[in-house]
Each structure stands twice: as C-alpha cells, then as structure tokens.
PDB file of N, CA and C in Angstrom:
ATOM      1  N   LYS A 216     -14.084  -9.904   6.511  1.00  0.00           N
ATOM      2  CA  LYS A 216     -15.246 -10.750   6.331  1.00  0.00           C
ATOM      3  C   LYS A 216     -14.881 -12.222   6.444  1.00  0.00           C
ATOM      4  N   VAL A 217     -13.708 -12.595   5.935  1.00  0.00           N
ATOM      5  CA  VAL A 217     -13.285 -13.996   6.030  1.00  0.00           C
ATOM      6  C   VAL A 217     -13.158 -14.395   7.486  1.00  0.00           C
ATOM      7  N   ALA A 218     -12.569 -13.520   8.289  1.00  0.00           N
ATOM      8  CA  ALA A 218     -12.412 -13.833   9.706  1.00  0.00           C
ATOM      9  C   ALA A 218     -13.768 -14.006  10.377  1.00  0.00           C
ATOM     10  N   ASP A 219     -14.735 -13.194  10.001  1.00  0.00           N
ATOM     11  CA  ASP A 219     -16.069 -13.288  10.597  1.00  0.00           C
ATOM     12  C   ASP A 219     -16.783 -14.579  10.227  1.00  0.00           C
ATOM     13  N   ARG A 220     -16.575 -15.055   9.011  1.00  0.00           N
ATOM     14  CA  ARG A 220     -17.339 -16.204   8.521  1.00  0.00           C
ATOM     15  C   ARG A 220     -16.606 -17.539   8.592  1.00  0.00           C
ATOM     16  N   LEU A 221     -15.288 -17.525   8.362  1.00  0.00           N
ATOM     17  CA  LEU A 221     -14.584 -18.792   8.208  1.00  0.00           C
ATOM     18  C   LEU A 221     -13.486 -19.046   9.227  1.00  0.00           C
ATOM     19  N   ASN A 222     -12.788 -18.000   9.629  1.00  0.00           N
ATOM     20  CA  ASN A 222     -11.634 -18.202  10.491  1.00  0.00           C
ATOM     21  C   ASN A 222     -11.551 -17.047  11.485  1.00  0.00           C
ATOM     22  N   PHE A 223     -12.033 -17.282  12.671  1.00  0.00           N
ATOM     23  CA  PHE A 223     -12.082 -16.229  13.681  1.00  0.00           C
ATOM     24  C   PHE A 223     -10.695 -15.787  14.131  1.00  0.00           C
ATOM     25  N   ASP A 224      -9.700 -16.650  13.966  1.00  0.00           N
ATOM     26  CA  ASP A 224      -8.336 -16.340  14.400  1.00  0.00           C
ATOM     27  C   ASP A 224      -7.497 -15.688  13.308  1.00  0.00           C
ATOM     28  N   LEU A 225      -8.084 -15.451  12.153  1.00  0.00           N
ATOM     29  CA  LEU A 225      -7.345 -14.892  11.023  1.00  0.00           C
ATOM     30  C   LEU A 225      -6.887 -13.469  11.324  1.00  0.00           C
ATOM     31  N   GLU A 226      -5.603 -13.228  11.097  1.00  0.00           N
ATOM     32  CA  GLU A 226      -5.038 -11.896  11.273  1.00  0.00           C
ATOM     33  C   GLU A 226      -4.273 -11.522  10.017  1.00  0.00           C
ATOM     34  N   ILE A 227      -4.262 -10.243   9.700  1.00  0.00           N
ATOM     35  CA  ILE A 227      -3.491  -9.779   8.550  1.00  0.00           C
ATOM     36  C   ILE A 227      -2.050  -9.605   8.993  1.00  0.00           C
ATOM     37  N   LEU A 228      -1.163 -10.324   8.334  1.00  0.00           N
ATOM     38  CA  LEU A 228       0.254 -10.252   8.666  1.00  0.00           C
ATOM     39  C   LEU A 228       0.884  -8.997   8.075  1.00  0.00           C
ATOM     40  N   GLY A 229       0.397  -8.601   6.909  1.00  0.00           N
ATOM     41  CA  GLY A 229       0.949  -7.409   6.285  1.00  0.00           C
ATOM     42  C   GLY A 229       0.278  -7.123   4.959  1.00  0.00           C
ATOM     43  N   ILE A 230       0.621  -5.985   4.414  1.00  0.00           N
ATOM     44  CA  ILE A 230       0.087  -5.551   3.125  1.00  0.00           C
ATOM     45  C   ILE A 230       1.252  -5.484   2.152  1.00  0.00           C
ATOM     46  N   LEU A 231       1.078  -6.127   1.008  1.00  0.00           N
ATOM     47  CA  LEU A 231       2.139  -6.211   0.005  1.00  0.00           C
ATOM     48  C   LEU A 231       1.797  -5.344  -1.195  1.00  0.00           C
ATOM     49  N   VAL A 232       2.718  -4.473  -1.553  1.00  0.00           N
ATOM     50  CA  VAL A 232       2.561  -3.664  -2.758  1.00  0.00           C
ATOM     51  C   VAL A 232       3.172  -4.445  -3.916  1.00  0.00           C
ATOM     52  N   THR A 233       2.377  -4.675  -4.971  1.00  0.00           N
ATOM     53  CA  THR A 233       2.852  -5.422  -6.137  1.00  0.00           C
ATOM     54  C   THR A 233       2.625  -4.614  -7.408  1.00  0.00           C
ATOM     55  N   MET A 234       3.238  -5.093  -8.476  1.00  0.00           N
ATOM     56  CA  MET A 234       3.116  -4.465  -9.795  1.00  0.00           C
ATOM     57  C   MET A 234       3.500  -2.983  -9.732  1.00  0.00           C
ATOM     58  N   PHE A 235       4.441  -2.681  -8.872  1.00  0.00           N
ATOM     59  CA  PHE A 235       4.866  -1.304  -8.648  1.00  0.00           C
ATOM     60  C   PHE A 235       5.841  -0.873  -9.739  1.00  0.00           C
ATOM     61  N   ASP A 236       5.607   0.288 -10.309  1.00  0.00           N
ATOM     62  CA  ASP A 236       6.471   0.837 -11.360  1.00  0.00           C
ATOM     63  C   ASP A 236       6.984   2.188 -10.887  1.00  0.00           C
ATOM     64  N   ARG A 237       8.212   2.203 -10.406  1.00  0.00           N
ATOM     65  CA  ARG A 237       8.816   3.414  -9.849  1.00  0.00           C
ATOM     66  C   ARG A 237       8.863   4.572 -10.842  1.00  0.00           C
ATOM     67  N   ARG A 238       8.777   4.260 -12.118  1.00  0.00           N
ATOM     68  CA  ARG A 238       8.897   5.296 -13.153  1.00  0.00           C
ATOM     69  C   ARG A 238       7.674   6.197 -13.233  1.00  0.00           C
ATOM     70  N   THR A 239       6.548   5.768 -12.681  1.00  0.00           N
ATOM     71  CA  THR A 239       5.333   6.581 -12.807  1.00  0.00           C
ATOM     72  C   THR A 239       5.029   7.311 -11.502  1.00  0.00           C
ATOM     73  N   SER A 240       4.655   8.559 -11.636  1.00  0.00           N
ATOM     74  CA  SER A 240       4.312   9.338 -10.445  1.00  0.00           C
ATOM     75  C   SER A 240       3.053   8.778  -9.778  1.00  0.00           C
ATOM     76  N   HIS A 241       2.141   8.234 -10.581  1.00  0.00           N
ATOM     77  CA  HIS A 241       0.922   7.650 -10.017  1.00  0.00           C
ATOM     78  C   HIS A 241       1.267   6.501  -9.071  1.00  0.00           C
ATOM     79  N   ALA A 242       2.150   5.621  -9.495  1.00  0.00           N
ATOM     80  CA  ALA A 242       2.535   4.486  -8.649  1.00  0.00           C
ATOM     81  C   ALA A 242       3.200   4.972  -7.364  1.00  0.00           C
ATOM     82  N   ARG A 243       4.050   5.957  -7.477  1.00  0.00           N
ATOM     83  CA  ARG A 243       4.714   6.495  -6.291  1.00  0.00           C
ATOM     84  C   ARG A 243       3.709   7.153  -5.346  1.00  0.00           C
ATOM     85  N   GLU A 244       2.728   7.840  -5.900  1.00  0.00           N
ATOM     86  CA  GLU A 244       1.691   8.466  -5.074  1.00  0.00           C
ATOM     87  C   GLU A 244       0.841   7.414  -4.364  1.00  0.00           C
ATOM     88  N   VAL A 245       0.468   6.374  -5.088  1.00  0.00           N
ATOM     89  CA  VAL A 245      -0.326   5.297  -4.484  1.00  0.00           C
ATOM     90  C   VAL A 245       0.469   4.632  -3.368  1.00  0.00           C
ATOM     91  N   MET A 246       1.735   4.346  -3.629  1.00  0.00           N
ATOM     92  CA  MET A 246       2.591   3.721  -2.620  1.00  0.00           C
ATOM     93  C   MET A 246       2.682   4.609  -1.378  1.00  0.00           C
ATOM     94  N   SER A 247       2.876   5.882  -1.583  1.00  0.00           N
ATOM     95  CA  SER A 247       2.964   6.821  -0.469  1.00  0.00           C
ATOM     96  C   SER A 247       1.679   6.818   0.353  1.00  0.00           C
ATOM     97  N   ARG A 248       0.563   6.794  -0.317  1.00  0.00           N
ATOM     98  CA  ARG A 248      -0.739   6.790   0.368  1.00  0.00           C
ATOM     99  C   ARG A 248      -0.964   5.483   1.134  1.00  0.00           C
ATOM    100  N   VAL A 249      -0.589   4.373   0.532  1.00  0.00           N
ATOM    101  CA  VAL A 249      -0.728   3.071   1.204  1.00  0.00           C
ATOM    102  C   VAL A 249       0.087   3.068   2.495  1.00  0.00           C
ATOM    103  N   VAL A 250       1.322   3.542   2.423  1.00  0.00           N
ATOM    104  CA  VAL A 250       2.176   3.587   3.612  1.00  0.00           C
ATOM    105  C   VAL A 250       1.609   4.562   4.644  1.00  0.00           C
ATOM    106  N   GLU A 251       1.088   5.680   4.178  1.00  0.00           N
ATOM    107  CA  GLU A 251       0.494   6.673   5.079  1.00  0.00           C
ATOM    108  C   GLU A 251      -0.694   6.085   5.843  1.00  0.00           C
ATOM    109  N   VAL A 252      -1.523   5.330   5.152  1.00  0.00           N
ATOM    110  CA  VAL A 252      -2.737   4.785   5.766  1.00  0.00           C
ATOM    111  C   VAL A 252      -2.445   3.556   6.625  1.00  0.00           C
ATOM    112  N   PHE A 253      -1.613   2.650   6.109  1.00  0.00           N
ATOM    113  CA  PHE A 253      -1.422   1.365   6.789  1.00  0.00           C
ATOM    114  C   PHE A 253      -0.136   1.276   7.601  1.00  0.00           C
ATOM    115  N   GLU A 254       0.711   2.275   7.480  1.00  0.00           N
ATOM    116  CA  GLU A 254       1.931   2.418   8.266  1.00  0.00           C
ATOM    117  C   GLU A 254       2.773   1.150   8.290  1.00  0.00           C
ATOM    118  N   ASP A 255       3.088   0.661   9.495  1.00  0.00           N
ATOM    119  CA  ASP A 255       4.015  -0.467   9.622  1.00  0.00           C
ATOM    120  C   ASP A 255       3.420  -1.807   9.206  1.00  0.00           C
ATOM    121  N   ARG A 256       2.149  -1.819   8.818  1.00  0.00           N
ATOM    122  CA  ARG A 256       1.572  -3.074   8.318  1.00  0.00           C
ATOM    123  C   ARG A 256       1.994  -3.346   6.878  1.00  0.00           C
ATOM    124  N   VAL A 257       2.528  -2.328   6.190  1.00  0.00           N
ATOM    125  CA  VAL A 257       2.989  -2.510   4.813  1.00  0.00           C
ATOM    126  C   VAL A 257       4.362  -3.177   4.855  1.00  0.00           C
ATOM    127  N   PHE A 258       4.505  -4.256   4.103  1.00  0.00           N
ATOM    128  CA  PHE A 258       5.800  -4.923   4.029  1.00  0.00           C
ATOM    129  C   PHE A 258       6.836  -3.972   3.446  1.00  0.00           C
ATOM    130  N   ASP A 259       8.069  -4.073   3.906  1.00  0.00           N
ATOM    131  CA  ASP A 259       9.166  -3.284   3.338  1.00  0.00           C
ATOM    132  C   ASP A 259       9.441  -3.717   1.906  1.00  0.00           C
ATOM    133  N   THR A 260       9.289  -4.999   1.657  1.00  0.00           N
ATOM    134  CA  THR A 260       9.510  -5.540   0.320  1.00  0.00           C
ATOM    135  C   THR A 260       8.405  -5.068  -0.610  1.00  0.00           C
ATOM    136  N   VAL A 261       8.798  -4.608  -1.782  1.00  0.00           N
ATOM    137  CA  VAL A 261       7.863  -4.180  -2.820  1.00  0.00           C
ATOM    138  C   VAL A 261       8.155  -5.014  -4.058  1.00  0.00           C
ATOM    139  N   ILE A 262       7.114  -5.572  -4.662  1.00  0.00           N
ATOM    140  CA  ILE A 262       7.276  -6.360  -5.882  1.00  0.00           C
ATOM    141  C   ILE A 262       7.056  -5.427  -7.067  1.00  0.00           C
ATOM    142  N   THR A 263       8.118  -5.199  -7.812  1.00  0.00           N
ATOM    143  CA  THR A 263       8.032  -4.264  -8.933  1.00  0.00           C
ATOM    144  C   THR A 263       7.564  -4.969 -10.198  1.00  0.00           C
ATOM    145  N   ARG A 264       7.015  -4.183 -11.083  1.00  0.00           N
ATOM    146  CA  ARG A 264       6.571  -4.694 -12.387  1.00  0.00           C
ATOM    147  C   ARG A 264       7.819  -5.023 -13.206  1.00  0.00           C
ATOM    148  N   THR A 265       7.816  -6.198 -13.819  1.00  0.00           N
ATOM    149  CA  THR A 265       8.945  -6.621 -14.639  1.00  0.00           C
ATOM    150  C   THR A 265       8.452  -7.509 -15.776  1.00  0.00           C
ATOM    151  N   VAL A 266       9.211  -7.566 -16.856  1.00  0.00           N
ATOM    152  CA  VAL A 266       8.814  -8.405 -17.995  1.00  0.00           C
ATOM    153  C   VAL A 266       8.906  -9.886 -17.665  1.00  0.00           C
ATOM    154  N   ARG A 267       9.627 -10.237 -16.631  1.00  0.00           N
ATOM    155  CA  ARG A 267       9.791 -11.648 -16.263  1.00  0.00           C
ATOM    156  C   ARG A 267       8.494 -12.287 -15.772  1.00  0.00           C
ATOM    157  N   PHE A 268       7.646 -11.537 -15.129  1.00  0.00           N
ATOM    158  CA  PHE A 268       6.425 -12.134 -14.575  1.00  0.00           C
ATOM    159  C   PHE A 268       5.489 -12.696 -15.645  1.00  0.00           C
ATOM    160  N   PRO A 269       5.215 -11.978 -16.738  1.00  0.00           N
ATOM    161  CA  PRO A 269       4.392 -12.597 -17.791  1.00  0.00           C
ATOM    162  C   PRO A 269       5.052 -13.845 -18.387  1.00  0.00           C
ATOM    163  N   GLU A 270       6.371 -13.842 -18.466  1.00  0.00           N
ATOM    164  CA  GLU A 270       7.084 -15.022 -18.977  1.00  0.00           C
ATOM    165  C   GLU A 270       6.845 -16.234 -18.090  1.00  0.00           C
ATOM    166  N   THR A 271       6.806 -16.017 -16.789  1.00  0.00           N
ATOM    167  CA  THR A 271       6.598 -17.147 -15.875  1.00  0.00           C
ATOM    168  C   THR A 271       5.203 -17.737 -16.029  1.00  0.00           C
ATOM    169  N   SER A 272       4.237 -16.893 -16.333  1.00  0.00           N
ATOM    170  CA  SER A 272       2.872 -17.389 -16.560  1.00  0.00           C
ATOM    171  C   SER A 272       2.830 -18.310 -17.766  1.00  0.00           C
ATOM    172  N   VAL A 273       3.499 -17.900 -18.827  1.00  0.00           N
ATOM    173  CA  VAL A 273       3.541 -18.721 -20.044  1.00  0.00           C
ATOM    174  C   VAL A 273       4.293 -20.020 -19.775  1.00  0.00           C
ATOM    175  N   ALA A 274       5.381 -19.925 -19.018  1.00  0.00           N
ATOM    176  CA  ALA A 274       6.195 -21.107 -18.720  1.00  0.00           C
ATOM    177  C   ALA A 274       5.529 -22.016 -17.692  1.00  0.00           C
ATOM    178  N   GLY A 275       4.596 -21.478 -16.929  1.00  0.00           N
ATOM    179  CA  GLY A 275       3.939 -22.278 -15.897  1.00  0.00           C
ATOM    180  C   GLY A 275       4.842 -22.567 -14.715  1.00  0.00           C
ATOM    181  N   GLU A 276       5.778 -21.667 -14.456  1.00  0.00           N
ATOM    182  CA  GLU A 276       6.723 -21.840 -13.350  1.00  0.00           C
ATOM    183  C   GLU A 276       6.757 -20.587 -12.492  1.00  0.00           C
ATOM    184  N   PRO A 277       7.089 -20.750 -11.226  1.00  0.00           N
ATOM    185  CA  PRO A 277       7.264 -19.561 -10.386  1.00  0.00           C
ATOM    186  C   PRO A 277       8.535 -18.813 -10.786  1.00  0.00           C
ATOM    187  N   ILE A 278       8.566 -17.548 -10.492  1.00  0.00           N
ATOM    188  CA  ILE A 278       9.704 -16.707 -10.865  1.00  0.00           C
ATOM    189  C   ILE A 278      11.008 -17.223 -10.260  1.00  0.00           C
ATOM    190  N   ILE A 279      10.951 -17.793  -9.078  1.00  0.00           N
ATOM    191  CA  ILE A 279      12.191 -18.220  -8.426  1.00  0.00           C
ATOM    192  C   ILE A 279      12.840 -19.421  -9.100  1.00  0.00           C
ATOM    193  N   THR A 280      12.083 -20.165  -9.913  1.00  0.00           N
ATOM    194  CA  THR A 280      12.701 -21.247 -10.686  1.00  0.00           C
ATOM    195  C   THR A 280      12.894 -20.855 -12.145  1.00  0.00           C
ATOM    196  N   TRP A 281      12.000 -20.040 -12.696  1.00  0.00           N
ATOM    197  CA  TRP A 281      12.100 -19.623 -14.100  1.00  0.00           C
ATOM    198  C   TRP A 281      13.268 -18.663 -14.306  1.00  0.00           C
ATOM    199  N   ALA A 282      13.384 -17.698 -13.417  1.00  0.00           N
ATOM    200  CA  ALA A 282      14.452 -16.693 -13.523  1.00  0.00           C
ATOM    201  C   ALA A 282      15.002 -16.428 -12.121  1.00  0.00           C
ATOM    202  N   PRO A 283      15.736 -17.403 -11.562  1.00  0.00           N
ATOM    203  CA  PRO A 283      16.149 -17.321 -10.161  1.00  0.00           C
ATOM    204  C   PRO A 283      17.044 -16.133  -9.818  1.00  0.00           C
ATOM    205  N   ASN A 284      17.726 -15.585 -10.797  1.00  0.00           N
ATOM    206  CA  ASN A 284      18.614 -14.452 -10.533  1.00  0.00           C
ATOM    207  C   ASN A 284      17.977 -13.104 -10.865  1.00  0.00           C
ATOM    208  N   SER A 285      16.705 -13.120 -11.201  1.00  0.00           N
ATOM    209  CA  SER A 285      16.017 -11.887 -11.589  1.00  0.00           C
ATOM    210  C   SER A 285      15.667 -11.044 -10.365  1.00  0.00           C
ATOM    211  N   GLN A 286      15.373  -9.797 -10.629  1.00  0.00           N
ATOM    212  CA  GLN A 286      14.959  -8.881  -9.575  1.00  0.00           C
ATOM    213  C   GLN A 286      13.672  -9.377  -8.908  1.00  0.00           C
ATOM    214  N   GLY A 287      12.745  -9.889  -9.707  1.00  0.00           N
ATOM    215  CA  GLY A 287      11.492 -10.396  -9.158  1.00  0.00           C
ATOM    216  C   GLY A 287      11.704 -11.566  -8.214  1.00  0.00           C
ATOM    217  N   ALA A 288      12.588 -12.479  -8.586  1.00  0.00           N
ATOM    218  CA  ALA A 288      12.883 -13.626  -7.724  1.00  0.00           C
ATOM    219  C   ALA A 288      13.498 -13.155  -6.413  1.00  0.00           C
ATOM    220  N   GLU A 289      14.408 -12.212  -6.509  1.00  0.00           N
ATOM    221  CA  GLU A 289      15.045 -11.672  -5.305  1.00  0.00           C
ATOM    222  C   GLU A 289      14.013 -10.982  -4.408  1.00  0.00           C
ATOM    223  N   GLN A 290      13.097 -10.264  -5.014  1.00  0.00           N
ATOM    224  CA  GLN A 290      12.060  -9.590  -4.225  1.00  0.00           C
ATOM    225  C   GLN A 290      11.179 -10.603  -3.495  1.00  0.00           C
ATOM    226  N   TYR A 291      10.825 -11.693  -4.151  1.00  0.00           N
ATOM    227  CA  TYR A 291      10.001 -12.702  -3.481  1.00  0.00           C
ATOM    228  C   TYR A 291      10.778 -13.442  -2.403  1.00  0.00           C
ATOM    229  N   ARG A 292      12.083 -13.646  -2.591  1.00  0.00           N
ATOM    230  CA  ARG A 292      12.887 -14.239  -1.514  1.00  0.00           C
ATOM    231  C   ARG A 292      12.921 -13.295  -0.312  1.00  0.00           C
ATOM    232  N   ASN A 293      13.079 -12.002  -0.585  1.00  0.00           N
ATOM    233  CA  ASN A 293      13.071 -11.022   0.506  1.00  0.00           C
ATOM    234  C   ASN A 293      11.721 -11.001   1.216  1.00  0.00           C
ATOM    235  N   LEU A 294      10.651 -11.098   0.443  1.00  0.00           N
ATOM    236  CA  LEU A 294       9.318 -11.143   1.044  1.00  0.00           C
ATOM    237  C   LEU A 294       9.180 -12.367   1.946  1.00  0.00           C
ATOM    238  N   ALA A 295       9.647 -13.507   1.483  1.00  0.00           N
ATOM    239  CA  ALA A 295       9.560 -14.732   2.287  1.00  0.00           C
ATOM    240  C   ALA A 295      10.279 -14.551   3.623  1.00  0.00           C
ATOM    241  N   LYS A 296      11.450 -13.943   3.597  1.00  0.00           N
ATOM    242  CA  LYS A 296      12.192 -13.687   4.839  1.00  0.00           C
ATOM    243  C   LYS A 296      11.413 -12.747   5.753  1.00  0.00           C
ATOM    244  N   GLU A 297      10.813 -11.739   5.155  1.00  0.00           N
ATOM    245  CA  GLU A 297      10.051 -10.770   5.936  1.00  0.00           C
ATOM    246  C   GLU A 297       8.804 -11.413   6.552  1.00  0.00           C
ATOM    247  N   VAL A 298       8.133 -12.262   5.798  1.00  0.00           N
ATOM    248  CA  VAL A 298       6.952 -12.966   6.316  1.00  0.00           C
ATOM    249  C   VAL A 298       7.355 -13.864   7.478  1.00  0.00           C
ATOM    250  N   ILE A 299       8.430 -14.611   7.314  1.00  0.00           N
ATOM    251  CA  ILE A 299       8.902 -15.492   8.395  1.00  0.00           C
ATOM    252  C   ILE A 299       9.235 -14.672   9.632  1.00  0.00           C
ATOM    253  N   HIS A 300       9.919 -13.562   9.420  1.00  0.00           N
ATOM    254  CA  HIS A 300      10.292 -12.695  10.545  1.00  0.00           C
ATOM    255  C   HIS A 300       9.051 -12.176  11.279  1.00  0.00           C
ATOM    256  N   ARG A 301       8.074 -11.720  10.533  1.00  0.00           N
ATOM    257  CA  ARG A 301       6.848 -11.201  11.167  1.00  0.00           C
ATOM    258  C   ARG A 301       6.055 -12.309  11.846  1.00  0.00           C
ATOM    259  N   ALA A 302       5.976 -13.451  11.201  1.00  0.00           N
ATOM    260  CA  ALA A 302       5.171 -14.551  11.744  1.00  0.00           C
ATOM    261  C   ALA A 302       5.759 -15.097  13.037  1.00  0.00           C
ATOM    262  N   HIS A 303       7.090 -15.087  13.120  1.00  0.00           N
ATOM    263  CA  HIS A 303       7.747 -15.658  14.296  1.00  0.00           C
ATOM    264  C   HIS A 303       8.216 -14.589  15.272  1.00  0.00           C
ATOM    265  N   GLY A 304       8.060 -13.338  14.879  1.00  0.00           N
ATOM    266  CA  GLY A 304       8.378 -12.241  15.778  1.00  0.00           C
ATOM    267  C   GLY A 304       9.827 -12.148  16.187  1.00  0.00           C
ATOM    268  N   SER A 305      10.716 -12.664  15.347  1.00  0.00           N
ATOM    269  CA  SER A 305      12.137 -12.594  15.721  1.00  0.00           C
ATOM    270  C   SER A 305      12.901 -11.690  14.808  1.00  0.00           C
TER     271      SER A 305
END
C-alpha cells in the first residue's frame, strides 16, 4: 500500500524475523512457515529474544552501543552486512 500511495519505486529488500526464541516449538514453527512462504526474501540473520533489548529501551541507547559484545548487537551487525549486500547486489 505504501508503494501505491507514497513511493512507486519502493521494493521490499527482505523479511526480518525478530523476537525469535529457539526454545519454543511455536517460534520454530512460525519461522519454518515464514521461510516456506517467503523463501529467499527472508534474511538469513535472525534477531533472537534477549534480556538486553529491554535494557536498551530503558537506557535509551541502541544495542550496539549499550551492549556492543552481546548476541543482539552481533545479530544487528550481521543484519547490516546482509542489507548492504542485498542492496548493492555484491
């Protein structure tokens, strides 16, 4: 709808799975279904649920500065690389 109304050139670069909790079968089933439906449009990077994310909200800082060595920060760095790769096609 956004492309129809505001930006005709808008394209979806990818689909990001967030708040993923590998420990639950429901999350794994949802992830499997998302990949089944959207195939290669789903980013390889998955942002998992972690206690660090609520802390960053309270601190008012992004995860990469609040907890730069955390799993969440690493996942977002990986996502950034993946976005750049897809956007530039290299």
